[in-house]
Tab-separated table of C-alpha atoms and ligand atoms in Angstrom:
chain	number	residue	atom	x	y	z
A	1	MET	CA	0.000	0.000	0.000
A	2	ASP	CA	1.836	3.136	-1.116
A	3	ASN	CA	-1.060	5.590	-0.944
A	4	TYR	CA	-1.765	6.674	2.617
A	5	ARG	CA	-5.078	8.142	1.519
A	6	LEU	CA	-6.345	4.568	1.231
A	7	VAL	CA	-5.343	3.589	4.774
A	8	PRO	CA	-6.738	4.673	8.166
A	9	TRP	CA	-5.356	8.020	9.340
A	10	PHE	CA	-3.372	6.419	12.145
A	11	MET	CA	-1.345	4.476	9.567
A	12	LYS	CA	-0.377	7.548	7.497
A	13	ALA	CA	2.960	8.080	9.269
A	14	ALA	CA	3.997	4.443	8.840
A	15	VAL	CA	3.138	4.524	5.135
A	16	LEU	CA	5.052	7.771	4.617
A	17	LYS	CA	8.083	6.510	6.572
A	18	GLU	CA	8.232	3.539	4.204
A	19	LYS	CA	7.703	5.760	1.144
A	20	PHE	CA	10.485	8.161	2.196
A	21	LYS	CA	12.865	5.639	3.785
A	22	ASP	CA	15.649	6.360	1.267
A	23	LEU	CA	15.085	10.122	1.125
A	24	LYS	CA	18.234	12.272	1.243
A	25	ARG	CA	17.775	15.766	2.681
A	26	ILE	CA	20.966	17.173	1.099
A	27	PRO	CA	23.405	15.291	-1.170
A	28	ASN	CA	26.486	14.951	1.056
A	29	PRO	CA	25.527	15.800	4.617
A	30	VAL	CA	28.323	16.754	7.007
A	31	ASN	CA	26.580	15.708	10.159
A	32	SER	CA	27.522	13.779	13.302
A	33	TYR	CA	23.993	12.401	13.630
A	34	PRO	CA	23.118	9.887	10.877
A	35	GLU	CA	19.426	10.225	11.823
A	36	ALA	CA	19.490	13.937	10.919
A	37	ASN	CA	19.260	13.197	7.214
A	38	ARG	CA	16.319	10.798	7.562
A	39	ALA	CA	12.620	11.418	7.041
A	40	ASP	CA	11.283	9.598	10.149
A	41	GLY	CA	11.765	12.387	12.672
A	42	LEU	CA	10.372	15.014	10.310
A	43	ILE	CA	7.274	12.899	9.717
A	44	ASP	CA	6.808	12.613	13.499
A	45	LEU	CA	7.100	16.409	13.768
A	46	CYS	CA	4.411	16.881	11.104
A	47	GLU	CA	2.105	14.311	12.706
A	48	GLU	CA	2.304	16.005	16.104
A	49	ASN	CA	2.259	19.672	15.121
A	50	PHE	CA	0.739	20.300	11.687
A	51	LEU	CA	-2.935	20.426	10.719
A	52	SER	CA	-4.181	19.845	7.200
A	53	HIS	CA	-5.345	23.452	6.735
A	54	PHE	CA	-1.869	24.872	7.556
A	55	LYS	CA	-0.190	27.458	5.344
A	56	MET	CA	3.509	27.127	6.045
A	57	VAL	CA	6.855	28.519	4.952
A	58	GLU	CA	10.113	26.611	4.722
A	59	VAL	CA	13.335	28.639	4.832
A	60	GLY	CA	15.936	26.556	2.971
A	61	THR	CA	14.675	24.180	0.263
A	62	ALA	CA	17.923	22.551	-0.940
A	63	ILE	CA	16.765	19.640	-3.166
A	64	GLY	CA	13.172	19.795	-1.948
A	65	SER	CA	13.191	16.713	0.291
A	66	SER	CA	11.645	18.226	3.399
A	67	ALA	CA	9.190	20.135	1.179
A	68	ARG	CA	7.961	16.785	-0.158
A	69	ILE	CA	7.111	15.711	3.393
A	70	PHE	CA	5.478	19.024	4.328
A	71	SER	CA	3.336	18.785	1.183
A	72	GLU	CA	1.779	15.616	2.614
A	73	TYR	CA	0.664	17.436	5.780
A	74	CYS	CA	-0.108	21.066	4.930
A	75	ALA	CA	-2.601	22.746	2.624
A	76	SER	CA	0.038	25.071	1.199
A	77	VAL	CA	3.829	25.223	1.451
A	78	ILE	CA	6.027	28.113	0.313
A	79	THR	CA	9.647	27.031	0.256
A	80	ILE	CA	12.430	29.587	-0.186
A	81	ASP	CA	16.038	29.158	-1.288
A	82	ASN	CA	18.717	31.383	-2.780
A	83	PHE	CA	20.674	28.275	-3.870
A	84	GLU	CA	23.892	29.615	-2.369
A	85	TYR	CA	24.889	26.122	-1.131
A	86	LEU	CA	23.915	24.010	-4.120
A	87	PRO	CA	23.675	26.268	-7.209
A	88	ASP	CA	23.765	23.293	-9.596
A	89	THR	CA	20.634	21.767	-8.093
A	90	VAL	CA	18.218	24.570	-8.879
A	91	ILE	CA	16.817	23.025	-12.084
A	92	ASP	CA	16.262	19.602	-10.501
A	93	THR	CA	14.734	21.209	-7.429
A	94	LYS	CA	12.316	23.200	-9.581
A	95	ARG	CA	11.273	19.938	-11.274
A	96	THR	CA	10.742	18.243	-7.909
A	97	ILE	CA	8.656	21.115	-6.622
A	98	GLU	CA	6.607	21.384	-9.829
A	99	GLU	CA	5.311	17.869	-9.180
A	100	LEU	CA	3.900	18.955	-5.801
A	101	PRO	CA	0.667	20.866	-6.472
A	102	ASN	CA	0.537	22.557	-3.072
A	103	VAL	CA	4.218	23.625	-2.914
A	104	PHE	CA	5.543	26.910	-4.326
A	105	LEU	CA	9.269	27.633	-4.680
A	106	LEU	CA	10.500	31.205	-4.267
A	107	VAL	CA	14.102	31.666	-5.397
A	108	GLY	CA	15.848	34.446	-3.492
A	109	ASP	CA	17.084	35.625	-0.128
A	110	SER	CA	14.534	34.729	2.552
A	111	ARG	CA	15.574	37.819	4.521
A	112	LYS	CA	14.186	40.011	1.752
A	113	ILE	CA	11.244	37.781	0.851
A	114	VAL	CA	10.124	37.796	4.500
A	115	ASN	CA	8.899	41.371	4.016
A	116	ARG	CA	6.133	40.117	1.750
A	117	PHE	CA	4.519	38.330	4.696
A	118	MET	CA	2.236	39.963	7.251
A	119	VAL	CA	2.753	39.535	10.992
A	120	ASN	CA	0.675	36.625	12.408
A	121	SER	CA	-0.175	35.372	8.924
A	122	ILE	CA	1.249	31.858	8.607
A	123	ASP	CA	0.596	28.689	10.602
A	124	ALA	CA	4.169	27.399	10.655
A	125	VAL	CA	7.723	28.169	9.628
A	126	TYR	CA	10.511	25.607	9.274
A	127	ILE	CA	13.914	27.330	9.514
A	128	ASP	CA	16.695	25.381	7.816
A	129	ALA	CA	19.009	27.873	6.080
A	130	ARG	CA	22.404	28.912	7.512
A	131	HIS	CA	23.205	27.264	10.834
A	132	GLY	CA	25.558	29.690	12.606
A	133	TYR	CA	24.353	31.432	15.762
A	134	GLU	CA	23.949	34.905	14.236
A	135	ASP	CA	22.274	33.573	11.101
A	136	CYS	CA	19.809	31.396	12.983
A	137	LYS	CA	19.089	34.255	15.390
A	138	ILE	CA	18.313	36.601	12.486
A	139	ASP	CA	16.061	34.048	10.773
A	140	LEU	CA	14.139	33.498	14.015
A	141	ALA	CA	13.785	37.228	14.626
A	142	LEU	CA	12.542	37.825	11.061
A	143	TRP	CA	10.253	34.811	10.650
A	144	GLY	CA	9.014	34.149	14.200
A	145	PRO	CA	6.607	37.132	14.246
A	146	LYS	CA	5.052	36.048	10.939
A	147	VAL	CA	3.704	32.916	12.638
A	148	LYS	CA	0.274	33.077	14.278
A	149	LEU	CA	0.306	32.988	18.075
A	150	THR	CA	-1.219	29.504	17.950
A	151	GLY	CA	1.228	28.395	15.263
A	152	VAL	CA	4.451	26.436	15.128
A	153	ILE	CA	7.992	27.812	14.837
A	154	CYS	CA	10.322	24.994	13.951
A	155	GLY	CA	13.500	24.100	12.145
A	156	HIS	CA	16.370	21.707	11.664
A	157	ASP	CA	19.768	20.911	13.183
A	158	TYR	CA	19.306	21.133	16.924
A	159	ASN	CA	22.711	19.488	16.980
A	160	LYS	CA	25.257	20.244	19.690
A	161	LEU	CA	28.215	18.699	17.873
A	162	ASP	CA	27.884	20.405	14.496
A	163	TRP	CA	25.568	23.375	15.062
A	164	PRO	CA	25.755	24.630	18.669
A	165	GLY	CA	24.751	28.077	17.397
A	166	VAL	CA	21.338	26.760	16.386
A	167	ILE	CA	20.773	25.478	19.920
A	168	GLN	CA	21.839	28.798	21.450
A	169	ALA	CA	19.657	30.850	19.109
A	170	VAL	CA	16.620	28.605	19.619
A	171	HIS	CA	16.927	28.743	23.430
A	172	GLU	CA	17.380	32.513	23.429
A	173	TYR	CA	14.341	33.008	21.215
A	174	ALA	CA	12.228	30.602	23.289
A	175	GLY	CA	13.064	32.230	26.633
A	176	ASP	CA	10.215	31.398	28.981
A	177	LYS	CA	7.557	32.106	26.336
A	178	PHE	CA	7.797	28.875	24.323
A	179	THR	CA	8.055	25.154	25.009
A	180	LEU	CA	10.742	23.280	23.093
A	181	LYS	CA	10.523	19.776	21.686
A	182	THR	CA	13.134	18.047	19.547
A	183	TYR	CA	12.838	15.111	17.168
A	184	GLN	CA	14.996	12.196	16.066
A	185	ASP	CA	16.153	14.017	12.927
A	186	THR	CA	17.362	16.959	15.098
A	187	SER	CA	14.357	19.050	14.149
A	188	TRP	CA	13.140	21.416	16.864
A	189	VAL	CA	9.718	22.866	17.572
A	190	LEU	CA	8.716	25.917	19.594
A	191	ARG	CA	5.099	26.346	20.704
A	192	ARG	CA	3.861	29.307	22.657
A	193	LYS	CA	3.021	28.724	26.333
A	194	TRP	CA	-0.466	29.834	27.412
B	1	SAM	C1	20.311	22.581	4.943
B	1	SAM	S1	19.747	23.121	3.408
B	1	SAM	C2	17.987	22.894	3.476
B	1	SAM	C3	17.591	21.429	3.527
B	1	SAM	C4	16.098	21.159	3.346
B	1	SAM	N1	15.306	21.956	4.275
B	1	SAM	C5	15.808	19.695	3.608
B	1	SAM	O1	15.761	19.292	4.775
B	1	SAM	O2	15.613	18.920	2.638
B	1	SAM	C6	19.906	24.852	3.593
B	1	SAM	C7	19.495	25.669	2.360
B	1	SAM	O3	19.303	27.032	2.767
B	1	SAM	C8	19.671	27.885	1.712
B	1	SAM	N2	19.892	29.230	2.266
B	1	SAM	C9	20.858	29.646	3.108
B	1	SAM	N3	20.696	30.948	3.423
B	1	SAM	C10	19.580	31.369	2.752
B	1	SAM	C11	18.880	32.613	2.662
B	1	SAM	N4	19.283	33.699	3.344
B	1	SAM	N5	17.769	32.672	1.881
B	1	SAM	C12	17.354	31.592	1.196
B	1	SAM	N6	17.969	30.388	1.254
B	1	SAM	C13	19.060	30.270	2.025
B	1	SAM	C14	20.884	27.213	1.098
B	1	SAM	O4	21.077	27.603	-0.251
B	1	SAM	C15	20.538	25.709	1.253
B	1	SAM	O5	19.978	25.174	0.061
Protein backbone atom coordinates (compact mmCIF):
# COMPACT_ATOMS: atom_id res chain seq x y z
CA MET A 1 0.00 0.00 0.00
CA ASP A 2 1.84 3.14 -1.12
CA ASN A 3 -1.06 5.59 -0.94
CA TYR A 4 -1.76 6.67 2.62
CA ARG A 5 -5.08 8.14 1.52
CA LEU A 6 -6.34 4.57 1.23
CA VAL A 7 -5.34 3.59 4.77
CA PRO A 8 -6.74 4.67 8.17
CA TRP A 9 -5.36 8.02 9.34
CA PHE A 10 -3.37 6.42 12.14
CA MET A 11 -1.35 4.48 9.57
CA LYS A 12 -0.38 7.55 7.50
CA ALA A 13 2.96 8.08 9.27
CA ALA A 14 4.00 4.44 8.84
CA VAL A 15 3.14 4.52 5.13
CA LEU A 16 5.05 7.77 4.62
CA LYS A 17 8.08 6.51 6.57
CA GLU A 18 8.23 3.54 4.20
CA LYS A 19 7.70 5.76 1.14
CA PHE A 20 10.48 8.16 2.20
CA LYS A 21 12.87 5.64 3.79
CA ASP A 22 15.65 6.36 1.27
CA LEU A 23 15.08 10.12 1.12
CA LYS A 24 18.23 12.27 1.24
CA ARG A 25 17.78 15.77 2.68
CA ILE A 26 20.97 17.17 1.10
CA PRO A 27 23.41 15.29 -1.17
CA ASN A 28 26.49 14.95 1.06
CA PRO A 29 25.53 15.80 4.62
CA VAL A 30 28.32 16.75 7.01
CA ASN A 31 26.58 15.71 10.16
CA SER A 32 27.52 13.78 13.30
CA TYR A 33 23.99 12.40 13.63
CA PRO A 34 23.12 9.89 10.88
CA GLU A 35 19.43 10.23 11.82
CA ALA A 36 19.49 13.94 10.92
CA ASN A 37 19.26 13.20 7.21
CA ARG A 38 16.32 10.80 7.56
CA ALA A 39 12.62 11.42 7.04
CA ASP A 40 11.28 9.60 10.15
CA GLY A 41 11.76 12.39 12.67
CA LEU A 42 10.37 15.01 10.31
CA ILE A 43 7.27 12.90 9.72
CA ASP A 44 6.81 12.61 13.50
CA LEU A 45 7.10 16.41 13.77
CA CYS A 46 4.41 16.88 11.10
CA GLU A 47 2.11 14.31 12.71
CA GLU A 48 2.30 16.01 16.10
CA ASN A 49 2.26 19.67 15.12
CA PHE A 50 0.74 20.30 11.69
CA LEU A 51 -2.94 20.43 10.72
CA SER A 52 -4.18 19.85 7.20
CA HIS A 53 -5.34 23.45 6.74
CA PHE A 54 -1.87 24.87 7.56
CA LYS A 55 -0.19 27.46 5.34
CA MET A 56 3.51 27.13 6.05
CA VAL A 57 6.86 28.52 4.95
CA GLU A 58 10.11 26.61 4.72
CA VAL A 59 13.33 28.64 4.83
CA GLY A 60 15.94 26.56 2.97
CA THR A 61 14.68 24.18 0.26
CA ALA A 62 17.92 22.55 -0.94
CA ILE A 63 16.77 19.64 -3.17
CA GLY A 64 13.17 19.80 -1.95
CA SER A 65 13.19 16.71 0.29
CA SER A 66 11.64 18.23 3.40
CA ALA A 67 9.19 20.13 1.18
CA ARG A 68 7.96 16.79 -0.16
CA ILE A 69 7.11 15.71 3.39
CA PHE A 70 5.48 19.02 4.33
CA SER A 71 3.34 18.79 1.18
CA GLU A 72 1.78 15.62 2.61
CA TYR A 73 0.66 17.44 5.78
CA CYS A 74 -0.11 21.07 4.93
CA ALA A 75 -2.60 22.75 2.62
CA SER A 76 0.04 25.07 1.20
CA VAL A 77 3.83 25.22 1.45
CA ILE A 78 6.03 28.11 0.31
CA THR A 79 9.65 27.03 0.26
CA ILE A 80 12.43 29.59 -0.19
CA ASP A 81 16.04 29.16 -1.29
CA ASN A 82 18.72 31.38 -2.78
CA PHE A 83 20.67 28.28 -3.87
CA GLU A 84 23.89 29.62 -2.37
CA TYR A 85 24.89 26.12 -1.13
CA LEU A 86 23.91 24.01 -4.12
CA PRO A 87 23.68 26.27 -7.21
CA ASP A 88 23.76 23.29 -9.60
CA THR A 89 20.63 21.77 -8.09
CA VAL A 90 18.22 24.57 -8.88
CA ILE A 91 16.82 23.02 -12.08
CA ASP A 92 16.26 19.60 -10.50
CA THR A 93 14.73 21.21 -7.43
CA LYS A 94 12.32 23.20 -9.58
CA ARG A 95 11.27 19.94 -11.27
CA THR A 96 10.74 18.24 -7.91
CA ILE A 97 8.66 21.12 -6.62
CA GLU A 98 6.61 21.38 -9.83
CA GLU A 99 5.31 17.87 -9.18
CA LEU A 100 3.90 18.95 -5.80
CA PRO A 101 0.67 20.87 -6.47
CA ASN A 102 0.54 22.56 -3.07
CA VAL A 103 4.22 23.62 -2.91
CA PHE A 104 5.54 26.91 -4.33
CA LEU A 105 9.27 27.63 -4.68
CA LEU A 106 10.50 31.20 -4.27
CA VAL A 107 14.10 31.67 -5.40
CA GLY A 108 15.85 34.45 -3.49
CA ASP A 109 17.08 35.62 -0.13
CA SER A 110 14.53 34.73 2.55
CA ARG A 111 15.57 37.82 4.52
CA LYS A 112 14.19 40.01 1.75
CA ILE A 113 11.24 37.78 0.85
CA VAL A 114 10.12 37.80 4.50
CA ASN A 115 8.90 41.37 4.02
CA ARG A 116 6.13 40.12 1.75
CA PHE A 117 4.52 38.33 4.70
CA MET A 118 2.24 39.96 7.25
CA VAL A 119 2.75 39.53 10.99
CA ASN A 120 0.67 36.63 12.41
CA SER A 121 -0.18 35.37 8.92
CA ILE A 122 1.25 31.86 8.61
CA ASP A 123 0.60 28.69 10.60
CA ALA A 124 4.17 27.40 10.66
CA VAL A 125 7.72 28.17 9.63
CA TYR A 126 10.51 25.61 9.27
CA ILE A 127 13.91 27.33 9.51
CA ASP A 128 16.69 25.38 7.82
CA ALA A 129 19.01 27.87 6.08
CA ARG A 130 22.40 28.91 7.51
CA HIS A 131 23.20 27.26 10.83
CA GLY A 132 25.56 29.69 12.61
CA TYR A 133 24.35 31.43 15.76
CA GLU A 134 23.95 34.90 14.24
CA ASP A 135 22.27 33.57 11.10
CA CYS A 136 19.81 31.40 12.98
CA LYS A 137 19.09 34.25 15.39
CA ILE A 138 18.31 36.60 12.49
CA ASP A 139 16.06 34.05 10.77
CA LEU A 140 14.14 33.50 14.01
CA ALA A 141 13.79 37.23 14.63
CA LEU A 142 12.54 37.82 11.06
CA TRP A 143 10.25 34.81 10.65
CA GLY A 144 9.01 34.15 14.20
CA PRO A 145 6.61 37.13 14.25
CA LYS A 146 5.05 36.05 10.94
CA VAL A 147 3.70 32.92 12.64
CA LYS A 148 0.27 33.08 14.28
CA LEU A 149 0.31 32.99 18.08
CA THR A 150 -1.22 29.50 17.95
CA GLY A 151 1.23 28.39 15.26
CA VAL A 152 4.45 26.44 15.13
CA ILE A 153 7.99 27.81 14.84
CA CYS A 154 10.32 24.99 13.95
CA GLY A 155 13.50 24.10 12.15
CA HIS A 156 16.37 21.71 11.66
CA ASP A 157 19.77 20.91 13.18
CA TYR A 158 19.31 21.13 16.92
CA ASN A 159 22.71 19.49 16.98
CA LYS A 160 25.26 20.24 19.69
CA LEU A 161 28.21 18.70 17.87
CA ASP A 162 27.88 20.41 14.50
CA TRP A 163 25.57 23.37 15.06
CA PRO A 164 25.75 24.63 18.67
CA GLY A 165 24.75 28.08 17.40
CA VAL A 166 21.34 26.76 16.39
CA ILE A 167 20.77 25.48 19.92
CA GLN A 168 21.84 28.80 21.45
CA ALA A 169 19.66 30.85 19.11
CA VAL A 170 16.62 28.60 19.62
CA HIS A 171 16.93 28.74 23.43
CA GLU A 172 17.38 32.51 23.43
CA TYR A 173 14.34 33.01 21.21
CA ALA A 174 12.23 30.60 23.29
CA GLY A 175 13.06 32.23 26.63
CA ASP A 176 10.21 31.40 28.98
CA LYS A 177 7.56 32.11 26.34
CA PHE A 178 7.80 28.87 24.32
CA THR A 179 8.06 25.15 25.01
CA LEU A 180 10.74 23.28 23.09
CA LYS A 181 10.52 19.78 21.69
CA THR A 182 13.13 18.05 19.55
CA TYR A 183 12.84 15.11 17.17
CA GLN A 184 15.00 12.20 16.07
CA ASP A 185 16.15 14.02 12.93
CA THR A 186 17.36 16.96 15.10
CA SER A 187 14.36 19.05 14.15
CA TRP A 188 13.14 21.42 16.86
CA VAL A 189 9.72 22.87 17.57
CA LEU A 190 8.72 25.92 19.59
CA ARG A 191 5.10 26.35 20.70
CA ARG A 192 3.86 29.31 22.66
CA LYS A 193 3.02 28.72 26.33
CA TRP A 194 -0.47 29.83 27.41
C1 LIG B 1 20.31 22.58 4.94
S1 LIG B 1 19.75 23.12 3.41
C2 LIG B 1 17.99 22.89 3.48
C3 LIG B 1 17.59 21.43 3.53
C4 LIG B 1 16.10 21.16 3.35
N1 LIG B 1 15.31 21.96 4.27
C5 LIG B 1 15.81 19.70 3.61
O1 LIG B 1 15.76 19.29 4.78
O2 LIG B 1 15.61 18.92 2.64
C6 LIG B 1 19.91 24.85 3.59
C7 LIG B 1 19.50 25.67 2.36
O3 LIG B 1 19.30 27.03 2.77
C8 LIG B 1 19.67 27.89 1.71
N2 LIG B 1 19.89 29.23 2.27
C9 LIG B 1 20.86 29.65 3.11
N3 LIG B 1 20.70 30.95 3.42
C10 LIG B 1 19.58 31.37 2.75
C11 LIG B 1 18.88 32.61 2.66
N4 LIG B 1 19.28 33.70 3.34
N5 LIG B 1 17.77 32.67 1.88
C12 LIG B 1 17.35 31.59 1.20
N6 LIG B 1 17.97 30.39 1.25
C13 LIG B 1 19.06 30.27 2.03
C14 LIG B 1 20.88 27.21 1.10
O4 LIG B 1 21.08 27.60 -0.25
C15 LIG B 1 20.54 25.71 1.25
O5 LIG B 1 19.98 25.17 0.06
